[in-house]
mmCIF file of C-alpha atoms and ligand atoms in Angstrom:
data_model
loop_
_atom_site.group_PDB
_atom_site.id
_atom_site.type_symbol
_atom_site.label_atom_id
_atom_site.label_comp_id
_atom_site.label_asym_id
_atom_site.label_seq_id
_atom_site.Cartn_x
_atom_site.Cartn_y
_atom_site.Cartn_z
ATOM 1 C CA UNK A 1 -109.749 -16.299 35.767
ATOM 2 C CA UNK A 2 -108.843 -16.754 32.095
ATOM 3 C CA UNK A 3 -105.301 -17.992 31.884
ATOM 4 C CA UNK A 4 -104.324 -15.786 28.951
ATOM 5 C CA UNK A 5 -105.041 -12.669 30.971
ATOM 6 C CA UNK A 6 -103.183 -13.679 34.091
ATOM 7 C CA UNK A 7 -99.984 -11.703 34.047
ATOM 8 C CA UNK A 8 -99.136 -12.753 37.588
ATOM 9 C CA UNK A 9 -98.189 -16.400 37.126
ATOM 10 C CA UNK A 10 -94.667 -17.772 36.748
ATOM 11 C CA UNK A 11 -92.917 -14.482 37.184
ATOM 12 C CA UNK A 12 -89.411 -13.687 38.346
ATOM 13 C CA UNK A 13 -86.957 -10.948 37.498
ATOM 14 C CA UNK A 14 -83.270 -10.922 36.587
ATOM 15 C CA UNK A 15 -80.463 -9.889 38.885
ATOM 16 C CA UNK A 16 -78.285 -7.649 36.797
ATOM 17 C CA UNK A 17 -74.678 -6.947 37.702
ATOM 18 C CA UNK A 18 -74.118 -3.192 37.703
ATOM 19 C CA UNK A 19 -70.681 -2.315 39.048
ATOM 20 C CA UNK A 20 -67.672 -3.331 41.075
ATOM 21 C CA UNK A 21 -66.335 -0.701 43.487
ATOM 22 C CA UNK A 22 -63.055 -0.529 45.411
ATOM 23 C CA UNK A 23 -62.740 -2.990 48.329
ATOM 24 C CA UNK A 24 -64.517 -5.682 46.337
ATOM 25 C CA UNK A 25 -67.904 -4.159 46.887
ATOM 26 C CA UNK A 26 -70.329 -5.103 44.157
ATOM 27 C CA UNK A 27 -73.772 -3.858 43.221
ATOM 28 C CA UNK A 28 -76.558 -5.732 41.455
ATOM 29 C CA UNK A 29 -80.003 -4.503 40.469
ATOM 30 C CA UNK A 30 -83.032 -6.758 40.550
ATOM 31 C CA UNK A 31 -84.953 -5.690 37.501
ATOM 32 C CA UNK A 32 -88.504 -5.682 38.782
ATOM 33 C CA UNK A 33 -89.080 -2.745 36.466
ATOM 34 C CA UNK A 34 -89.130 -5.242 33.604
ATOM 35 C CA UNK A 35 -91.883 -7.487 35.007
ATOM 36 C CA UNK A 36 -94.580 -5.891 32.888
ATOM 37 C CA UNK A 37 -94.655 -2.787 30.671
ATOM 38 C CA UNK A 38 -97.593 -1.176 32.456
ATOM 39 C CA UNK A 39 -98.011 -2.917 35.792
ATOM 40 C CA UNK A 40 -94.472 -2.227 36.824
ATOM 41 C CA UNK A 41 -92.192 -3.217 39.651
ATOM 42 C CA UNK A 42 -93.453 -3.418 43.179
ATOM 43 C CA UNK A 43 -96.944 -2.281 42.163
ATOM 44 C CA UNK A 44 -97.217 -5.525 40.214
ATOM 45 C CA UNK A 45 -96.240 -7.478 43.339
ATOM 46 C CA UNK A 46 -98.666 -5.536 45.490
ATOM 47 C CA UNK A 47 -101.620 -5.957 43.171
ATOM 48 C CA UNK A 48 -101.172 -9.673 42.557
ATOM 49 C CA UNK A 49 -102.950 -11.059 45.629
ATOM 50 C CA UNK A 50 -105.285 -8.099 45.942
ATOM 51 C CA UNK A 51 -106.653 -8.700 42.468
ATOM 52 C CA UNK A 52 -106.928 -12.418 43.166
ATOM 53 C CA UNK A 53 -108.933 -11.602 46.305
ATOM 54 C CA UNK A 54 -111.157 -9.136 44.451
ATOM 55 C CA UNK A 55 -111.903 -11.766 41.803
ATOM 56 C CA UNK A 56 -112.608 -14.394 44.480
ATOM 57 C CA UNK A 57 -115.096 -12.010 46.033
ATOM 58 C CA UNK A 58 -116.658 -11.528 42.577
ATOM 59 C CA UNK A 59 -116.029 -7.816 42.826
ATOM 60 C CA UNK A 60 -116.460 -5.802 39.639
ATOM 61 C CA UNK A 61 -114.642 -2.650 40.726
ATOM 62 C CA UNK A 62 -111.305 -1.682 42.263
ATOM 63 C CA UNK A 63 -111.183 1.623 44.078
ATOM 64 C CA UNK A 64 -107.930 3.189 45.188
ATOM 65 C CA UNK A 65 -106.202 6.441 46.111
ATOM 66 C CA UNK A 66 -103.207 8.346 44.896
ATOM 67 C CA UNK A 67 -101.451 11.548 43.952
ATOM 68 C CA UNK A 68 -101.684 12.891 40.431
ATOM 69 C CA UNK A 69 -98.457 11.257 39.215
ATOM 70 C CA UNK A 70 -98.778 8.049 41.208
ATOM 71 C CA UNK A 71 -97.235 4.822 39.917
ATOM 72 C CA UNK A 72 -99.873 2.976 41.903
ATOM 73 C CA UNK A 73 -102.734 4.752 40.118
ATOM 74 C CA UNK A 74 -101.156 3.986 36.773
ATOM 75 C CA UNK A 75 -100.545 0.307 37.617
ATOM 76 C CA UNK A 76 -104.009 -0.213 39.118
ATOM 77 C CA UNK A 77 -105.675 1.280 36.046
ATOM 78 C CA UNK A 78 -103.683 -1.005 33.738
ATOM 79 C CA UNK A 79 -104.200 -4.124 35.855
ATOM 80 C CA UNK A 80 -107.919 -3.400 36.185
ATOM 81 C CA UNK A 81 -108.234 -3.275 32.439
ATOM 82 C CA UNK A 82 -106.338 -6.561 32.026
ATOM 83 C CA UNK A 83 -108.616 -8.329 34.513
ATOM 84 C CA UNK A 84 -111.834 -6.678 33.297
ATOM 85 C CA UNK A 85 -112.335 -4.839 36.556
ATOM 86 C CA UNK A 86 -113.690 -1.316 36.621
ATOM 87 C CA UNK A 87 -111.266 1.092 38.323
ATOM 88 C CA UNK A 88 -111.953 4.233 40.317
ATOM 89 C CA UNK A 89 -109.110 6.533 41.345
ATOM 90 C CA UNK A 90 -109.588 8.959 44.218
ATOM 91 C CA UNK A 91 -107.010 11.588 43.319
ATOM 92 C CA UNK A 92 -105.515 14.175 45.666
ATOM 93 C CA UNK A 93 -106.141 17.725 44.377
ATOM 94 C CA UNK A 94 -109.645 19.051 43.892
ATOM 95 C CA UNK A 95 -108.413 21.690 41.449
ATOM 96 C CA UNK A 96 -107.346 19.008 38.951
ATOM 97 C CA UNK A 97 -110.976 18.113 38.328
ATOM 98 C CA UNK A 98 -112.050 21.630 37.337
ATOM 99 C CA UNK A 99 -110.727 21.381 33.791
ATOM 100 C CA UNK A 100 -110.092 17.707 33.149
ATOM 101 C CA UNK A 101 -109.057 18.210 29.509
ATOM 102 C CA UNK A 102 -106.354 20.601 30.590
ATOM 103 C CA UNK A 103 -105.275 18.365 33.498
ATOM 104 C CA UNK A 104 -104.922 15.353 31.220
ATOM 105 C CA UNK A 105 -102.918 17.380 28.707
ATOM 106 C CA UNK A 106 -100.403 18.128 31.458
ATOM 107 C CA UNK A 107 -100.440 14.798 33.210
ATOM 108 C CA UNK A 108 -99.331 11.668 31.334
ATOM 109 C CA UNK A 109 -100.103 9.469 34.365
ATOM 110 C CA UNK A 110 -103.769 10.439 34.574
ATOM 111 C CA UNK A 111 -104.051 10.447 30.799
ATOM 112 C CA UNK A 112 -102.828 6.869 30.701
ATOM 113 C CA UNK A 113 -105.054 5.803 33.596
ATOM 114 C CA UNK A 114 -108.060 7.318 31.842
ATOM 115 C CA UNK A 115 -107.159 5.498 28.627
ATOM 116 C CA UNK A 116 -107.339 2.257 30.644
ATOM 117 C CA UNK A 117 -110.870 3.194 31.683
ATOM 118 C CA UNK A 118 -110.193 4.550 35.157
ATOM 119 C CA UNK A 119 -112.836 6.880 36.518
ATOM 120 C CA UNK A 120 -111.560 9.736 38.696
ATOM 121 C CA UNK A 121 -112.828 11.549 41.712
ATOM 122 C CA UNK A 122 -110.698 14.544 42.609
ATOM 123 C CA UNK A 123 -110.774 15.449 46.269
ATOM 124 C CA UNK A 124 -109.360 18.230 48.423
ATOM 125 C CA UNK A 125 -106.259 17.571 50.477
ATOM 126 C CA UNK A 126 -108.425 17.586 53.594
ATOM 127 C CA UNK A 127 -110.766 14.904 52.268
ATOM 128 C CA UNK A 128 -107.788 12.957 51.019
ATOM 129 C CA UNK A 129 -106.304 12.890 54.496
ATOM 130 C CA UNK A 130 -109.611 11.504 55.771
ATOM 131 C CA UNK A 131 -109.610 8.706 53.209
ATOM 132 C CA UNK A 132 -109.073 5.927 55.739
ATOM 133 C CA UNK A 133 -111.990 6.962 57.945
ATOM 134 C CA UNK A 134 -115.159 4.930 57.987
ATOM 135 C CA UNK A 135 -117.209 8.020 57.262
ATOM 136 C CA UNK A 136 -115.345 8.838 54.055
ATOM 137 C CA UNK A 137 -115.493 5.246 52.881
ATOM 138 C CA UNK A 138 -119.247 5.125 53.526
ATOM 139 C CA UNK A 139 -119.588 8.187 51.334
ATOM 140 C CA UNK A 140 -117.652 6.427 48.602
ATOM 141 C CA UNK A 141 -119.914 3.359 48.862
ATOM 142 C CA UNK A 142 -122.953 5.582 48.478
ATOM 143 C CA UNK A 143 -121.460 7.243 45.458
ATOM 144 C CA UNK A 144 -119.943 4.241 43.650
ATOM 145 C CA UNK A 145 -121.672 1.137 45.037
ATOM 146 C CA UNK A 146 -119.714 -2.007 45.962
ATOM 147 C CA UNK A 147 -115.968 -2.031 45.358
ATOM 148 C CA UNK A 148 -112.756 -3.738 46.428
ATOM 149 C CA UNK A 149 -110.632 -1.179 48.215
ATOM 150 C CA UNK A 150 -106.902 -1.082 47.547
ATOM 151 C CA UNK A 151 -105.193 1.289 50.000
ATOM 152 C CA UNK A 152 -103.000 4.214 48.972
ATOM 153 C CA UNK A 153 -99.723 2.982 47.542
ATOM 154 C CA UNK A 154 -101.308 -0.480 47.487
ATOM 155 C CA UNK A 155 -99.977 -1.484 50.900
ATOM 156 C CA UNK A 156 -101.841 -4.086 52.965
ATOM 157 C CA UNK A 157 -101.095 -7.616 54.144
ATOM 158 C CA UNK A 158 -101.768 -9.100 50.699
ATOM 159 C CA UNK A 159 -99.412 -6.562 49.136
ATOM 160 C CA UNK A 160 -96.674 -7.480 51.590
ATOM 161 C CA UNK A 161 -97.239 -11.145 50.736
ATOM 162 C CA UNK A 162 -96.777 -10.296 47.051
ATOM 163 C CA UNK A 163 -93.580 -8.353 47.766
ATOM 164 C CA UNK A 164 -92.116 -11.346 49.602
ATOM 165 C CA UNK A 165 -91.957 -13.008 46.188
ATOM 166 C CA UNK A 166 -89.411 -10.454 44.965
ATOM 167 C CA UNK A 167 -86.701 -12.556 46.633
ATOM 168 C CA UNK A 168 -85.728 -16.159 45.894
ATOM 169 C CA UNK A 169 -83.044 -18.629 47.078
ATOM 170 C CA UNK A 170 -80.497 -17.318 44.590
ATOM 171 C CA UNK A 171 -80.553 -13.985 46.391
ATOM 172 C CA UNK A 172 -79.152 -15.485 49.590
ATOM 173 C CA UNK A 173 -75.614 -14.714 48.433
ATOM 174 C CA UNK A 174 -76.158 -10.992 48.944
ATOM 175 C CA UNK A 175 -75.157 -9.333 52.199
ATOM 176 C CA UNK A 176 -77.375 -6.298 51.683
ATOM 177 C CA UNK A 177 -80.782 -5.961 50.087
ATOM 178 C CA UNK A 178 -81.697 -2.348 49.410
ATOM 179 C CA UNK A 179 -84.967 -0.765 48.333
ATOM 180 C CA UNK A 180 -86.719 2.550 48.194
ATOM 181 C CA UNK A 181 -89.418 3.210 50.785
ATOM 182 C CA UNK A 182 -92.719 5.000 50.196
ATOM 183 C CA UNK A 183 -95.254 3.386 52.508
ATOM 184 C CA UNK A 184 -92.857 0.636 53.601
ATOM 185 C CA UNK A 185 -94.916 -2.291 52.317
ATOM 186 C CA UNK A 186 -92.272 -3.387 49.862
ATOM 187 C CA UNK A 187 -89.517 -3.234 52.455
ATOM 188 C CA UNK A 188 -91.635 -5.284 54.861
ATOM 189 C CA UNK A 189 -92.024 -7.976 52.188
ATOM 190 C CA UNK A 190 -88.277 -7.994 51.566
ATOM 191 C CA UNK A 191 -87.554 -8.246 55.292
ATOM 192 C CA UNK A 192 -89.945 -11.166 55.679
ATOM 193 C CA UNK A 193 -88.402 -13.023 52.751
ATOM 194 C CA UNK A 194 -84.789 -12.251 53.636
ATOM 195 C CA UNK A 195 -82.386 -14.493 55.459
ATOM 196 C CA UNK A 196 -81.739 -13.406 59.019
ATOM 197 C CA UNK A 197 -78.032 -12.976 58.163
ATOM 198 C CA UNK A 198 -78.827 -10.488 55.447
ATOM 199 C CA UNK A 199 -79.346 -6.805 56.155
ATOM 200 C CA UNK A 200 -82.247 -5.024 54.506
ATOM 201 C CA UNK A 201 -81.633 -1.329 53.895
ATOM 202 C CA UNK A 202 -84.563 1.005 53.231
ATOM 203 C CA UNK A 203 -84.090 4.402 51.605
ATOM 204 C CA UNK A 204 -87.148 6.577 52.322
ATOM 205 C CA UNK A 205 -88.215 8.698 49.353
ATOM 206 C CA UNK A 206 -89.891 11.146 51.701
ATOM 207 C CA UNK A 207 -89.391 12.865 55.032
ATOM 208 C CA UNK A 208 -91.061 11.530 58.117
ATOM 209 C CA UNK A 209 -90.458 9.161 60.971
ATOM 210 C CA UNK A 210 -93.779 7.294 60.713
ATOM 211 C CA UNK A 211 -92.257 4.817 58.278
ATOM 212 C CA UNK A 212 -90.530 2.614 60.836
ATOM 213 C CA UNK A 213 -93.876 1.972 62.477
ATOM 214 C CA UNK A 214 -95.489 0.929 59.185
ATOM 215 C CA UNK A 215 -92.606 -1.416 58.467
ATOM 216 C CA UNK A 216 -92.731 -2.925 61.949
ATOM 217 C CA UNK A 217 -96.452 -3.493 61.560
ATOM 218 C CA UNK A 218 -95.948 -5.772 58.558
ATOM 219 C CA UNK A 219 -92.556 -7.345 59.163
ATOM 220 C CA UNK A 220 -91.491 -10.301 61.232
ATOM 221 C CA UNK A 221 -87.752 -9.631 61.663
ATOM 222 C CA UNK A 222 -85.393 -6.912 62.832
ATOM 223 C CA UNK A 223 -82.604 -7.259 60.276
ATOM 224 C CA UNK A 224 -83.302 -3.883 58.695
ATOM 225 C CA UNK A 225 -82.390 -0.232 58.895
ATOM 226 C CA UNK A 226 -83.562 2.992 57.244
ATOM 227 C CA UNK A 227 -81.108 5.351 55.576
ATOM 228 C CA UNK A 228 -82.953 8.621 55.928
ATOM 229 C CA UNK A 229 -80.522 11.073 54.322
ATOM 230 C CA UNK A 230 -81.551 10.571 50.716
ATOM 231 C CA UNK A 231 -85.066 11.994 50.319
ATOM 232 C CA UNK A 232 -83.794 15.171 48.574
ATOM 233 C CA UNK A 233 -86.175 17.416 50.475
ATOM 234 C CA UNK A 234 -89.272 15.232 50.383
ATOM 235 C CA UNK A 235 -91.632 13.185 48.275
ATOM 236 C CA UNK A 236 -91.134 13.821 44.531
ATOM 237 C CA UNK A 237 -88.661 16.619 45.318
ATOM 238 C CA UNK A 238 -85.594 16.601 43.108
ATOM 239 C CA UNK A 239 -82.575 18.776 42.407
ATOM 240 C CA UNK A 240 -80.078 18.974 39.581
ATOM 241 C CA UNK A 241 -77.585 16.780 41.449
ATOM 242 C CA UNK A 242 -80.101 13.928 41.512
ATOM 243 C CA UNK A 243 -81.104 14.433 37.888
ATOM 244 C CA UNK A 244 -77.482 14.496 36.769
ATOM 245 C CA UNK A 245 -76.868 11.322 38.748
ATOM 246 C CA UNK A 246 -79.801 9.561 37.040
ATOM 247 C CA UNK A 247 -78.640 10.737 33.609
ATOM 248 C CA UNK A 248 -75.012 9.744 34.186
ATOM 249 C CA UNK A 249 -76.063 6.382 35.593
ATOM 250 C CA UNK A 250 -78.086 5.731 32.488
ATOM 251 C CA UNK A 251 -75.237 6.738 30.196
ATOM 252 C CA UNK A 252 -72.765 4.525 32.008
ATOM 253 C CA UNK A 253 -74.839 1.450 32.897
ATOM 254 C CA UNK A 254 -77.693 1.658 30.370
ATOM 255 C CA UNK A 255 -80.316 1.406 33.083
ATOM 256 C CA UNK A 256 -83.075 3.951 33.525
ATOM 257 C CA UNK A 257 -83.847 5.058 37.080
ATOM 258 C CA UNK A 258 -86.851 7.137 38.132
ATOM 259 C CA UNK A 259 -86.566 10.439 40.012
ATOM 260 C CA UNK A 260 -89.027 9.719 42.842
ATOM 261 C CA UNK A 261 -87.793 6.373 44.165
ATOM 262 C CA UNK A 262 -85.056 4.355 42.495
ATOM 263 C CA UNK A 263 -82.874 7.370 41.583
ATOM 264 C CA UNK A 264 -82.700 8.380 45.241
ATOM 265 C CA UNK A 265 -82.068 4.770 46.257
ATOM 266 C CA UNK A 266 -79.124 4.203 43.941
ATOM 267 C CA UNK A 267 -77.730 7.672 44.697
ATOM 268 C CA UNK A 268 -77.830 6.730 48.382
ATOM 269 C CA UNK A 269 -76.100 3.409 47.819
ATOM 270 C CA UNK A 270 -73.300 5.038 45.812
ATOM 271 C CA UNK A 271 -72.914 7.608 48.574
ATOM 272 C CA UNK A 272 -72.688 4.959 51.319
ATOM 273 C CA UNK A 273 -70.103 3.035 49.325
ATOM 274 C CA UNK A 274 -68.069 6.174 48.646
ATOM 275 C CA UNK A 275 -68.205 7.125 52.314
ATOM 276 C CA UNK A 276 -66.823 3.734 53.304
ATOM 277 C CA UNK A 277 -69.950 2.806 55.262
ATOM 278 C CA UNK A 278 -70.245 -0.674 53.823
ATOM 279 C CA UNK A 279 -67.742 -3.408 54.725
ATOM 280 C CA UNK A 280 -65.295 -4.601 52.083
ATOM 281 C CA UNK A 281 -66.480 -7.593 50.146
ATOM 282 C CA UNK A 282 -70.113 -6.514 50.449
ATOM 283 C CA UNK A 283 -72.443 -7.805 47.798
ATOM 284 C CA UNK A 284 -75.421 -5.486 47.492
ATOM 285 C CA UNK A 285 -78.619 -6.160 45.663
ATOM 286 C CA UNK A 286 -80.849 -3.151 45.091
ATOM 287 C CA UNK A 287 -84.408 -3.617 43.921
ATOM 288 C CA UNK A 288 -85.378 -1.672 40.811
ATOM 289 C CA UNK A 289 -89.012 -1.192 41.781
ATOM 290 C CA UNK A 290 -89.976 0.474 38.488
ATOM 291 C CA UNK A 291 -91.758 3.817 38.435
ATOM 292 C CA UNK A 292 -90.530 4.832 35.014
ATOM 293 C CA UNK A 293 -93.994 5.966 33.937
ATOM 294 C CA UNK A 294 -93.509 9.016 36.163
ATOM 295 C CA UNK A 295 -90.576 10.425 34.213
ATOM 296 C CA UNK A 296 -92.611 12.089 31.503
ATOM 297 C CA UNK A 297 -94.710 13.982 34.024
ATOM 298 C CA UNK A 298 -91.652 14.906 36.082
ATOM 299 C CA UNK A 299 -89.956 16.282 32.965
ATOM 300 C CA UNK A 300 -92.930 18.565 32.302
ATOM 301 C CA UNK A 301 -92.497 19.956 35.817
ATOM 302 C CA UNK A 302 -88.712 20.260 35.470
ATOM 303 C CA UNK A 303 -89.126 22.130 32.209
ATOM 304 C CA UNK A 304 -91.352 24.716 33.896
ATOM 305 C CA UNK A 305 -88.770 25.097 36.653
ATOM 306 C CA UNK A 306 -85.971 25.383 34.070
ATOM 307 C CA UNK A 307 -84.131 22.462 35.648
ATOM 308 C CA UNK A 308 -82.240 19.861 33.582
ATOM 309 C CA UNK A 309 -84.484 17.125 32.171
ATOM 310 C CA UNK A 310 -84.212 13.389 32.694
ATOM 311 C CA UNK A 311 -82.966 11.696 29.539
ATOM 312 C CA UNK A 312 -85.559 9.139 28.611
HETATM 313 C C1 PLP B 1 -94.558 2.853 45.175
HETATM 314 C C2 PLP B 1 -93.110 2.732 44.878
HETATM 315 C C3 PLP B 1 -92.160 2.505 45.890
HETATM 316 C C4 PLP B 1 -92.515 2.499 47.350
HETATM 317 O O1 PLP B 1 -93.063 1.292 47.746
HETATM 318 P P1 PLP B 1 -93.698 1.139 49.204
HETATM 319 O O2 PLP B 1 -94.105 -0.258 49.280
HETATM 320 O O3 PLP B 1 -94.868 2.072 49.239
HETATM 321 O O4 PLP B 1 -92.682 1.523 50.195
HETATM 322 C C5 PLP B 1 -90.841 2.334 45.521
HETATM 323 N N1 PLP B 1 -90.463 2.396 44.233
HETATM 324 C C6 PLP B 1 -91.339 2.636 43.239
HETATM 325 C C7 PLP B 1 -90.837 2.739 41.854
HETATM 326 C C8 PLP B 1 -92.686 2.806 43.524
HETATM 327 O O5 PLP B 1 -93.551 3.045 42.522
#
């Protein structure tokens, strides 16, 4: 692979001090959002070894799945372009394909992915649910030819391996490592790379009790726990309390959070600290997994709902 195009080598992110709370509790943010402008945060980590594998196999095409505002779709499209791989996005929502011009005008994520050369196939919710079946994948092979398949949200064993690299020896001083959970792949990587004396806290961004199973499947330790009270009604659901929190956090600490993942995570951490649930002297490191590309699209939705917008 040409060295100039390899964004994945020699990468680490800064631990930024955010705030000191009563009882000598302190919070740091690991700025994975700054790893790359377009292949952001944990999606960068998850793609690293998958792209290496695809190139090893001399594949020419990456095919993956996602919702219409997905950070993973956006990151895969950008990474594909950087590595001269064709990208195909299987997008949930058949109706979005009916008038693509109009869809792109209302969807900055898909517009960006298209500008990177991604080809879309819009499928019904039913077909989307069947995406992991052999039958559906055969159909895709017939339609698109050979491809390297990256699962929804990018989670597989190579993705978990990439996410293990989020942590390094300097992070051993933290008592708690906290991250948002979508599929659980990132949390599994953090668990695997953590010290057994550290506690890894996952904050699911969606409802559902299937997540523990996913995390167990990929992780090798039990030093973790899910905090399930901070999904705000479900995946990509927000309310004005969350938006105000994100906006105030930005004003005070000059760090942008996203509404789908990291906003809910940091809200949850503040809430646990306020409630006295963390021991005094705790040093917490939360992972800023990125996702900022989704703000523009979320603001278009908030505007329609006459909710406050995210300052960006
Ligand atoms: C995808 C994503 C997550 C969730 O990661 P999983 O490995 O699927 O749990 C968290 N934060 C951001 C910003 C994401 O884009």
